[in-house]
Amino acid sequence: MPYAWIVEPGSKVKLSDYDPDHIEGLDKEQGRAKLAKLATEIEELQELMYAAKQTALLCVFQGRDTAGKDGAINKVLSYTNVQGCRVNYFKVPTPEEASHDFLWRVHKLTPGVGGITLFNRSHYEDVVVVRVHDLAPKEVWKDRYDEINSFEALLARSNTVILKFYLHIGKDEQRERLLDREKDDTKAWKLSVGDWKERELWDDYTEAYEDALTKCSTEHAPWRIVPANHKWFRDLAVAEAIRDALKPHRKEWMKHLEEIGRNAKAELAAYRKGSEL
Ligand code: ADP
């Protein structure tokens, strides 16, 4: 069983069925040791992926305020090579972005083959925050689930592996994290009344997320629900999913790189013969 729960396509998600405290019987020390091993594997896989230029990896991070999107992304960055890894943040759309269809700003930031892109928020805001705050009429956002599925299918057909992480925290844990920010002067800059106001909409967000997880978990891009009350376990689950997603491609990348190597050697041999070096 993977550490994150993979939402079976076609199944209906009820978030209360998933325990945000889940740690699979591990303790923090064991978790850290496992993560270190996964990180080494991912490092090697990323290098091959970058060189082979046959596959791209898109990781989408969604979750409520304080769920740990920034933390999870920073952890991934700590064990990936910056040369092949990029992060994009999606905020309230700018006037230019808002003047286009909702996928316009997202599509152009998806990774090309060889690259890894991490999305901090994503096109899912357009069926979550937009729905919760009535920023677009239902007639508009209700069609977006299908539109998202078609978009992700197109990416998958274009050699992009898609990992979608819903970082699942409990309501009490969110309260603790928000209060922590008040206690810690070095975190106070993160304070916002808006976070407490959003918290009042907890149930509306639950409903919107449950629909997104239910309607947009597909064969080519299933959602993963990551137990996120424990940061070390969240990071472990994300790393495991990345390793598991990349590893099956290792053989084809190696094959391709060996072919490139053979061609390079033959070219070099022909050059040496010609120049009598
Ligand atoms: P974060 O909370 O991710 O650290 P911000 O405080 O700048 O960063 O929040 C970004 C805000 O942008 C969030 O409230 C998010 O819901 C909002 N947002 C992102 N995408 C959209 C969208 N398509 N429509 C409306 N609001 C959006």
mmCIF file of C-alpha atoms and ligand atoms in Angstrom:
data_model
loop_
_atom_site.group_PDB
_atom_site.id
_atom_site.type_symbol
_atom_site.label_atom_id
_atom_site.label_comp_id
_atom_site.label_asym_id
_atom_site.label_seq_id
_atom_site.Cartn_x
_atom_site.Cartn_y
_atom_site.Cartn_z
ATOM 1 C CA MET A 1 0.000 0.000 0.000
ATOM 2 C CA PRO A 2 1.436 3.419 -0.917
ATOM 3 C CA TYR A 3 1.601 6.004 1.876
ATOM 4 C CA ALA A 4 -0.817 8.343 0.074
ATOM 5 C CA TRP A 5 -4.271 7.087 -0.816
ATOM 6 C CA ILE A 6 -4.847 6.935 -4.552
ATOM 7 C CA VAL A 7 -8.419 7.859 -5.457
ATOM 8 C CA GLU A 8 -9.794 5.065 -7.609
ATOM 9 C CA PRO A 9 -11.299 6.596 -10.801
ATOM 10 C CA GLY A 10 -15.079 6.536 -10.550
ATOM 11 C CA SER A 11 -15.167 6.269 -6.757
ATOM 12 C CA LYS A 12 -16.848 8.904 -4.615
ATOM 13 C CA VAL A 13 -14.586 10.691 -2.156
ATOM 14 C CA LYS A 14 -15.664 11.538 1.359
ATOM 15 C CA LEU A 15 -12.779 13.249 3.109
ATOM 16 C CA SER A 16 -13.940 12.173 6.558
ATOM 17 C CA ASP A 17 -13.104 8.594 5.513
ATOM 18 C CA TYR A 18 -9.401 9.534 5.413
ATOM 19 C CA ASP A 19 -7.397 10.061 8.586
ATOM 20 C CA PRO A 20 -5.110 13.103 8.268
ATOM 21 C CA ASP A 21 -3.084 11.746 11.233
ATOM 22 C CA HIS A 22 -2.215 8.508 9.425
ATOM 23 C CA ILE A 23 1.478 7.536 9.689
ATOM 24 C CA GLU A 24 1.394 3.876 8.614
ATOM 25 C CA GLY A 25 2.822 2.705 11.964
ATOM 26 C CA LEU A 26 6.089 4.579 11.427
ATOM 27 C CA ASP A 27 7.809 7.056 13.707
ATOM 28 C CA LYS A 28 9.501 10.246 12.627
ATOM 29 C CA GLU A 29 12.996 8.764 12.659
ATOM 30 C CA GLN A 30 11.987 5.805 10.501
ATOM 31 C CA GLY A 31 10.159 8.182 8.181
ATOM 32 C CA ARG A 32 13.222 10.384 7.782
ATOM 33 C CA ALA A 33 15.429 7.389 7.006
ATOM 34 C CA LYS A 34 12.989 6.150 4.373
ATOM 35 C CA LEU A 35 12.766 9.606 2.853
ATOM 36 C CA ALA A 36 16.559 9.854 2.591
ATOM 37 C CA LYS A 37 16.609 6.594 0.622
ATOM 38 C CA LEU A 38 13.813 7.729 -1.682
ATOM 39 C CA ALA A 39 15.553 11.063 -2.214
ATOM 40 C CA THR A 40 18.690 9.299 -3.468
ATOM 41 C CA GLU A 41 16.620 7.201 -5.867
ATOM 42 C CA ILE A 42 14.748 10.237 -7.179
ATOM 43 C CA GLU A 43 17.989 12.137 -7.693
ATOM 44 C CA GLU A 44 19.276 9.384 -9.959
ATOM 45 C CA LEU A 45 15.951 9.026 -11.782
ATOM 46 C CA GLN A 46 15.713 12.765 -12.385
ATOM 47 C CA GLU A 47 19.178 12.825 -13.908
ATOM 48 C CA LEU A 48 18.209 10.090 -16.368
ATOM 49 C CA MET A 49 14.889 11.758 -17.135
ATOM 50 C CA TYR A 50 16.576 15.094 -17.764
ATOM 51 C CA ALA A 51 19.127 13.537 -20.115
ATOM 52 C CA ALA A 52 16.717 11.220 -21.971
ATOM 53 C CA LYS A 53 14.147 14.004 -22.639
ATOM 54 C CA GLN A 54 11.293 11.585 -23.201
ATOM 55 C CA THR A 55 9.054 12.221 -20.222
ATOM 56 C CA ALA A 56 7.897 15.226 -18.201
ATOM 57 C CA LEU A 57 6.627 15.244 -14.612
ATOM 58 C CA LEU A 58 3.933 17.596 -13.368
ATOM 59 C CA CYS A 59 3.161 17.617 -9.632
ATOM 60 C CA VAL A 60 0.068 19.514 -8.533
ATOM 61 C CA PHE A 61 -0.187 20.531 -4.870
ATOM 62 C CA GLN A 62 -3.580 21.515 -3.514
ATOM 63 C CA GLY A 63 -4.905 21.838 0.004
ATOM 64 C CA ARG A 64 -6.490 24.223 2.463
ATOM 65 C CA ASP A 65 -4.587 27.113 4.012
ATOM 66 C CA THR A 66 -1.719 25.802 6.207
ATOM 67 C CA ALA A 67 -2.018 22.302 4.679
ATOM 68 C CA GLY A 68 1.691 22.512 3.851
ATOM 69 C CA LYS A 69 1.898 23.175 0.120
ATOM 70 C CA ASP A 70 4.978 25.385 0.544
ATOM 71 C CA GLY A 71 6.629 22.943 2.937
ATOM 72 C CA ALA A 72 6.006 19.918 0.727
ATOM 73 C CA ILE A 73 7.337 21.743 -2.341
ATOM 74 C CA ASN A 74 10.436 22.957 -0.495
ATOM 75 C CA LYS A 75 11.153 19.395 0.532
ATOM 76 C CA VAL A 76 10.898 18.144 -3.075
ATOM 77 C CA LEU A 77 13.245 20.942 -4.131
ATOM 78 C CA SER A 78 15.746 19.825 -1.494
ATOM 79 C CA TYR A 79 16.294 16.504 -3.270
ATOM 80 C CA THR A 80 15.829 17.444 -6.911
ATOM 81 C CA ASN A 81 18.262 19.208 -9.179
ATOM 82 C CA VAL A 82 17.279 22.821 -9.722
ATOM 83 C CA GLN A 83 18.423 22.544 -13.332
ATOM 84 C CA GLY A 84 15.468 20.377 -14.240
ATOM 85 C CA CYS A 85 12.887 21.468 -11.659
ATOM 86 C CA ARG A 86 10.644 24.532 -11.582
ATOM 87 C CA VAL A 87 7.888 25.820 -9.287
ATOM 88 C CA ASN A 88 4.862 27.850 -10.335
ATOM 89 C CA TYR A 89 2.404 29.606 -8.040
ATOM 90 C CA PHE A 90 -1.164 30.373 -8.985
ATOM 91 C CA LYS A 91 -2.683 33.425 -7.318
ATOM 92 C CA VAL A 92 -5.822 35.428 -8.033
ATOM 93 C CA PRO A 93 -5.769 35.735 -11.850
ATOM 94 C CA THR A 94 -4.305 38.967 -13.218
ATOM 95 C CA PRO A 95 -6.544 40.987 -15.578
ATOM 96 C CA GLU A 96 -4.683 39.467 -18.527
ATOM 97 C CA GLU A 97 -5.096 35.927 -17.206
ATOM 98 C CA ALA A 98 -8.760 36.568 -16.429
ATOM 99 C CA SER A 99 -9.337 37.716 -19.984
ATOM 100 C CA HIS A 100 -8.541 34.198 -21.260
ATOM 101 C CA ASP A 101 -9.990 30.759 -20.611
ATOM 102 C CA PHE A 102 -9.067 29.364 -17.182
ATOM 103 C CA LEU A 103 -6.501 26.901 -18.538
ATOM 104 C CA TRP A 104 -4.534 29.453 -20.548
ATOM 105 C CA ARG A 105 -2.224 30.506 -17.734
ATOM 106 C CA VAL A 106 -1.752 26.913 -16.635
ATOM 107 C CA HIS A 107 -1.053 25.234 -19.963
ATOM 108 C CA LYS A 108 1.896 27.414 -20.857
ATOM 109 C CA LEU A 109 3.629 26.535 -17.573
ATOM 110 C CA THR A 110 3.409 22.762 -17.913
ATOM 111 C CA PRO A 111 6.778 20.993 -18.157
ATOM 112 C CA GLY A 112 8.444 19.956 -21.389
ATOM 113 C CA VAL A 113 10.046 16.516 -21.678
ATOM 114 C CA GLY A 114 12.985 16.122 -19.314
ATOM 115 C CA GLY A 115 11.570 18.628 -16.814
ATOM 116 C CA ILE A 116 9.770 18.547 -13.491
ATOM 117 C CA THR A 117 7.267 21.272 -12.632
ATOM 118 C CA LEU A 118 5.652 21.702 -9.242
ATOM 119 C CA PHE A 119 2.381 23.644 -9.121
ATOM 120 C CA ASN A 120 1.637 25.454 -5.860
ATOM 121 C CA ARG A 121 -2.143 25.688 -6.386
ATOM 122 C CA SER A 122 -3.339 25.080 -9.918
ATOM 123 C CA HIS A 123 -6.299 24.937 -12.301
ATOM 124 C CA TYR A 124 -8.168 23.247 -9.438
ATOM 125 C CA GLU A 125 -8.623 26.682 -7.823
ATOM 126 C CA ASP A 126 -11.096 27.258 -10.642
ATOM 127 C CA VAL A 127 -13.394 24.571 -9.265
ATOM 128 C CA VAL A 128 -12.606 25.165 -5.582
ATOM 129 C CA VAL A 129 -12.133 28.802 -4.516
ATOM 130 C CA VAL A 130 -14.173 29.990 -7.492
ATOM 131 C CA ARG A 131 -17.033 27.709 -6.465
ATOM 132 C CA VAL A 132 -16.837 28.433 -2.718
ATOM 133 C CA HIS A 133 -16.787 32.195 -3.261
ATOM 134 C CA ASP A 134 -19.206 32.292 -6.186
ATOM 135 C CA LEU A 135 -16.604 33.935 -8.396
ATOM 136 C CA ALA A 136 -18.200 32.407 -11.481
ATOM 137 C CA PRO A 137 -21.722 31.098 -12.040
ATOM 138 C CA LYS A 138 -22.362 27.386 -11.602
ATOM 139 C CA GLU A 139 -23.038 27.032 -15.356
ATOM 140 C CA VAL A 140 -19.410 28.013 -15.897
ATOM 141 C CA TRP A 141 -17.571 25.998 -13.223
ATOM 142 C CA LYS A 142 -19.660 22.829 -13.548
ATOM 143 C CA ASP A 143 -18.239 22.182 -17.039
ATOM 144 C CA ARG A 144 -14.692 22.669 -15.835
ATOM 145 C CA TYR A 145 -14.331 19.160 -14.407
ATOM 146 C CA ASP A 146 -14.658 17.680 -17.910
ATOM 147 C CA GLU A 147 -12.486 20.423 -19.335
ATOM 148 C CA ILE A 148 -9.792 19.654 -16.751
ATOM 149 C CA ASN A 149 -9.987 15.933 -17.494
ATOM 150 C CA SER A 150 -9.556 16.559 -21.235
ATOM 151 C CA PHE A 151 -6.658 18.932 -20.570
ATOM 152 C CA GLU A 152 -4.887 16.442 -18.324
ATOM 153 C CA ALA A 153 -5.521 13.642 -20.844
ATOM 154 C CA LEU A 154 -3.827 15.776 -23.491
ATOM 155 C CA LEU A 155 -0.811 16.307 -21.225
ATOM 156 C CA ALA A 156 -0.639 12.594 -20.454
ATOM 157 C CA ARG A 157 -0.762 11.738 -24.159
ATOM 158 C CA SER A 158 2.087 14.180 -24.629
ATOM 159 C CA ASN A 159 4.376 12.186 -22.303
ATOM 160 C CA THR A 160 3.616 14.042 -19.091
ATOM 161 C CA VAL A 161 3.294 12.037 -15.916
ATOM 162 C CA ILE A 162 0.785 13.815 -13.672
ATOM 163 C CA LEU A 163 0.809 13.524 -9.885
ATOM 164 C CA LYS A 164 -1.925 15.384 -8.021
ATOM 165 C CA PHE A 165 -1.535 15.729 -4.270
ATOM 166 C CA TYR A 166 -4.354 16.812 -2.004
ATOM 167 C CA LEU A 167 -2.637 17.627 1.300
ATOM 168 C CA HIS A 168 -5.170 16.533 3.857
ATOM 169 C CA ILE A 169 -5.106 18.241 7.269
ATOM 170 C CA GLY A 170 -7.688 18.132 10.031
ATOM 171 C CA LYS A 171 -9.638 21.130 11.276
ATOM 172 C CA ASP A 172 -7.954 21.074 14.713
ATOM 173 C CA GLU A 173 -4.527 20.853 13.123
ATOM 174 C CA GLN A 174 -5.295 23.897 10.992
ATOM 175 C CA ARG A 175 -6.305 25.835 14.097
ATOM 176 C CA GLU A 176 -3.031 24.860 15.800
ATOM 177 C CA ARG A 177 -1.009 25.928 12.789
ATOM 178 C CA LEU A 178 -2.794 29.270 12.521
ATOM 179 C CA LEU A 179 -2.323 29.925 16.256
ATOM 180 C CA ASP A 180 1.354 28.949 15.982
ATOM 181 C CA ARG A 181 1.866 31.751 13.519
ATOM 182 C CA GLU A 182 0.647 34.205 16.151
ATOM 183 C CA LYS A 183 2.950 32.816 18.826
ATOM 184 C CA ASP A 184 6.049 32.825 16.663
ATOM 185 C CA ASP A 185 7.266 36.313 15.701
ATOM 186 C CA THR A 186 9.274 34.863 12.826
ATOM 187 C CA LYS A 187 6.084 33.435 11.328
ATOM 188 C CA ALA A 188 3.841 36.424 12.079
ATOM 189 C CA TRP A 189 4.310 37.807 8.570
ATOM 190 C CA LYS A 190 2.164 34.899 7.392
ATOM 191 C CA LEU A 191 -0.773 36.058 9.545
ATOM 192 C CA SER A 192 -3.918 37.027 7.717
ATOM 193 C CA VAL A 193 -7.473 37.602 8.896
ATOM 194 C CA GLY A 194 -8.400 36.060 5.558
ATOM 195 C CA ASP A 195 -7.180 32.652 6.737
ATOM 196 C CA TRP A 196 -9.609 32.710 9.668
ATOM 197 C CA LYS A 197 -12.425 33.862 7.403
ATOM 198 C CA GLU A 198 -11.661 31.030 4.971
ATOM 199 C CA ARG A 199 -11.693 28.622 7.901
ATOM 200 C CA GLU A 200 -15.340 29.538 8.527
ATOM 201 C CA LEU A 201 -16.016 28.092 5.081
ATOM 202 C CA TRP A 202 -14.436 24.741 6.029
ATOM 203 C CA ASP A 203 -17.487 22.687 5.020
ATOM 204 C CA ASP A 204 -17.898 24.480 1.699
ATOM 205 C CA TYR A 205 -14.252 23.764 0.890
ATOM 206 C CA THR A 206 -14.742 20.142 1.906
ATOM 207 C CA GLU A 207 -17.634 19.826 -0.537
ATOM 208 C CA ALA A 208 -15.740 21.542 -3.361
ATOM 209 C CA TYR A 209 -12.631 19.421 -2.812
ATOM 210 C CA GLU A 210 -14.632 16.208 -2.559
ATOM 211 C CA ASP A 211 -16.212 16.954 -5.939
ATOM 212 C CA ALA A 212 -12.869 17.797 -7.545
ATOM 213 C CA LEU A 213 -11.265 14.630 -6.165
ATOM 214 C CA THR A 214 -14.242 12.535 -7.258
ATOM 215 C CA LYS A 215 -14.763 13.953 -10.732
ATOM 216 C CA CYS A 216 -11.140 14.467 -11.708
ATOM 217 C CA SER A 217 -9.493 11.259 -10.591
ATOM 218 C CA THR A 218 -8.741 9.509 -13.864
ATOM 219 C CA GLU A 219 -6.545 6.617 -15.005
ATOM 220 C CA HIS A 220 -3.938 8.989 -16.412
ATOM 221 C CA ALA A 221 -4.120 11.520 -13.577
ATOM 222 C CA PRO A 222 -5.515 10.089 -10.334
ATOM 223 C CA TRP A 223 -5.659 12.185 -7.183
ATOM 224 C CA ARG A 224 -3.572 11.212 -4.184
ATOM 225 C CA ILE A 225 -4.866 12.102 -0.742
ATOM 226 C CA VAL A 226 -1.826 12.731 1.431
ATOM 227 C CA PRO A 227 -2.219 12.493 5.220
ATOM 228 C CA ALA A 228 -0.659 15.838 6.131
ATOM 229 C CA ASN A 229 -1.088 16.422 9.865
ATOM 230 C CA HIS A 230 2.464 15.118 10.294
ATOM 231 C CA LYS A 231 4.821 17.010 8.051
ATOM 232 C CA TRP A 232 7.468 14.275 7.939
ATOM 233 C CA PHE A 233 4.872 11.713 6.800
ATOM 234 C CA ARG A 234 3.458 14.117 4.193
ATOM 235 C CA ASP A 235 6.965 14.541 2.728
ATOM 236 C CA LEU A 236 7.554 10.799 2.754
ATOM 237 C CA ALA A 237 4.269 10.085 0.942
ATOM 238 C CA VAL A 238 5.024 12.684 -1.727
ATOM 239 C CA ALA A 239 8.545 11.352 -2.303
ATOM 240 C CA GLU A 240 7.300 7.801 -2.561
ATOM 241 C CA ALA A 241 4.723 8.788 -5.175
ATOM 242 C CA ILE A 242 7.380 10.610 -7.217
ATOM 243 C CA ARG A 243 9.755 7.645 -7.076
ATOM 244 C CA ASP A 244 6.938 5.243 -8.005
ATOM 245 C CA ALA A 245 5.881 7.433 -10.924
ATOM 246 C CA LEU A 246 9.371 7.797 -12.391
ATOM 247 C CA LYS A 247 10.810 4.339 -11.801
ATOM 248 C CA PRO A 248 8.796 2.458 -14.475
ATOM 249 C CA HIS A 249 10.333 4.760 -17.116
ATOM 250 C CA ARG A 250 13.919 4.046 -16.108
ATOM 251 C CA LYS A 251 14.390 1.209 -18.584
ATOM 252 C CA GLU A 252 13.174 3.182 -21.610
ATOM 253 C CA TRP A 253 15.325 6.192 -20.629
ATOM 254 C CA MET A 254 18.378 3.974 -20.239
ATOM 255 C CA LYS A 255 17.713 2.347 -23.606
ATOM 256 C CA HIS A 256 17.420 5.725 -25.265
ATOM 257 C CA LEU A 257 20.570 7.069 -23.568
ATOM 258 C CA GLU A 258 22.551 3.976 -24.546
ATOM 259 C CA GLU A 259 21.519 4.506 -28.146
ATOM 260 C CA ILE A 260 22.620 8.148 -27.963
ATOM 261 C CA GLY A 261 25.919 6.934 -26.465
ATOM 262 C CA ARG A 262 26.463 4.394 -29.269
ATOM 263 C CA ASN A 263 25.750 7.010 -31.933
ATOM 264 C CA ALA A 264 28.122 9.472 -30.290
ATOM 265 C CA LYS A 265 30.874 6.845 -30.161
ATOM 266 C CA ALA A 266 30.359 5.915 -33.823
ATOM 267 C CA GLU A 267 30.498 9.578 -34.819
ATOM 268 C CA LEU A 268 33.677 10.060 -32.842
ATOM 269 C CA ALA A 269 35.246 6.954 -34.383
ATOM 270 C CA ALA A 270 34.404 8.187 -37.900
ATOM 271 C CA TYR A 271 35.855 11.598 -37.094
ATOM 272 C CA ARG A 272 39.108 10.105 -35.755
ATOM 273 C CA LYS A 273 39.468 7.900 -38.818
ATOM 274 C CA GLY A 274 38.964 10.855 -41.133
ATOM 275 C CA SER A 275 41.386 13.120 -39.304
ATOM 276 C CA GLU A 276 43.882 10.309 -38.639
ATOM 277 C CA LEU A 277 44.210 11.326 -34.987
HETATM 278 P P1 ADP B 1 -0.842 31.122 -0.593
HETATM 279 O O1 ADP B 1 -2.048 31.138 0.271
HETATM 280 O O2 ADP B 1 -0.889 30.050 -1.647
HETATM 281 O O3 ADP B 1 0.447 31.118 0.172
HETATM 282 P P2 ADP B 1 -1.666 33.692 -1.379
HETATM 283 O O4 ADP B 1 -1.935 34.085 0.032
HETATM 284 O O5 ADP B 1 -1.122 34.736 -2.295
HETATM 285 O O6 ADP B 1 -0.746 32.441 -1.445
HETATM 286 O O7 ADP B 1 -3.001 33.103 -1.959
HETATM 287 C C1 ADP B 1 -3.247 32.966 -3.273
HETATM 288 C C2 ADP B 1 -4.733 33.158 -3.423
HETATM 289 O O8 ADP B 1 -5.072 33.122 -4.784
HETATM 290 C C3 ADP B 1 -5.522 32.069 -2.717
HETATM 291 O O9 ADP B 1 -6.477 32.634 -1.886
HETATM 292 C C4 ADP B 1 -6.184 31.357 -3.883
HETATM 293 O O10 ADP B 1 -7.423 30.796 -3.549
HETATM 294 C C5 ADP B 1 -6.296 32.461 -4.893
HETATM 295 N N1 ADP B 1 -6.476 31.954 -6.252
HETATM 296 C C6 ADP B 1 -5.672 31.121 -6.931
HETATM 297 N N2 ADP B 1 -6.204 30.828 -8.141
HETATM 298 C C7 ADP B 1 -7.383 31.483 -8.211
HETATM 299 C C8 ADP B 1 -8.387 31.576 -9.199
HETATM 300 N N3 ADP B 1 -8.303 30.931 -10.364
HETATM 301 N N4 ADP B 1 -9.449 32.356 -8.947
HETATM 302 C C9 ADP B 1 -9.541 33.021 -7.781
HETATM 303 N N5 ADP B 1 -8.628 32.985 -6.795
HETATM 304 C C10 ADP B 1 -7.548 32.210 -7.018
#
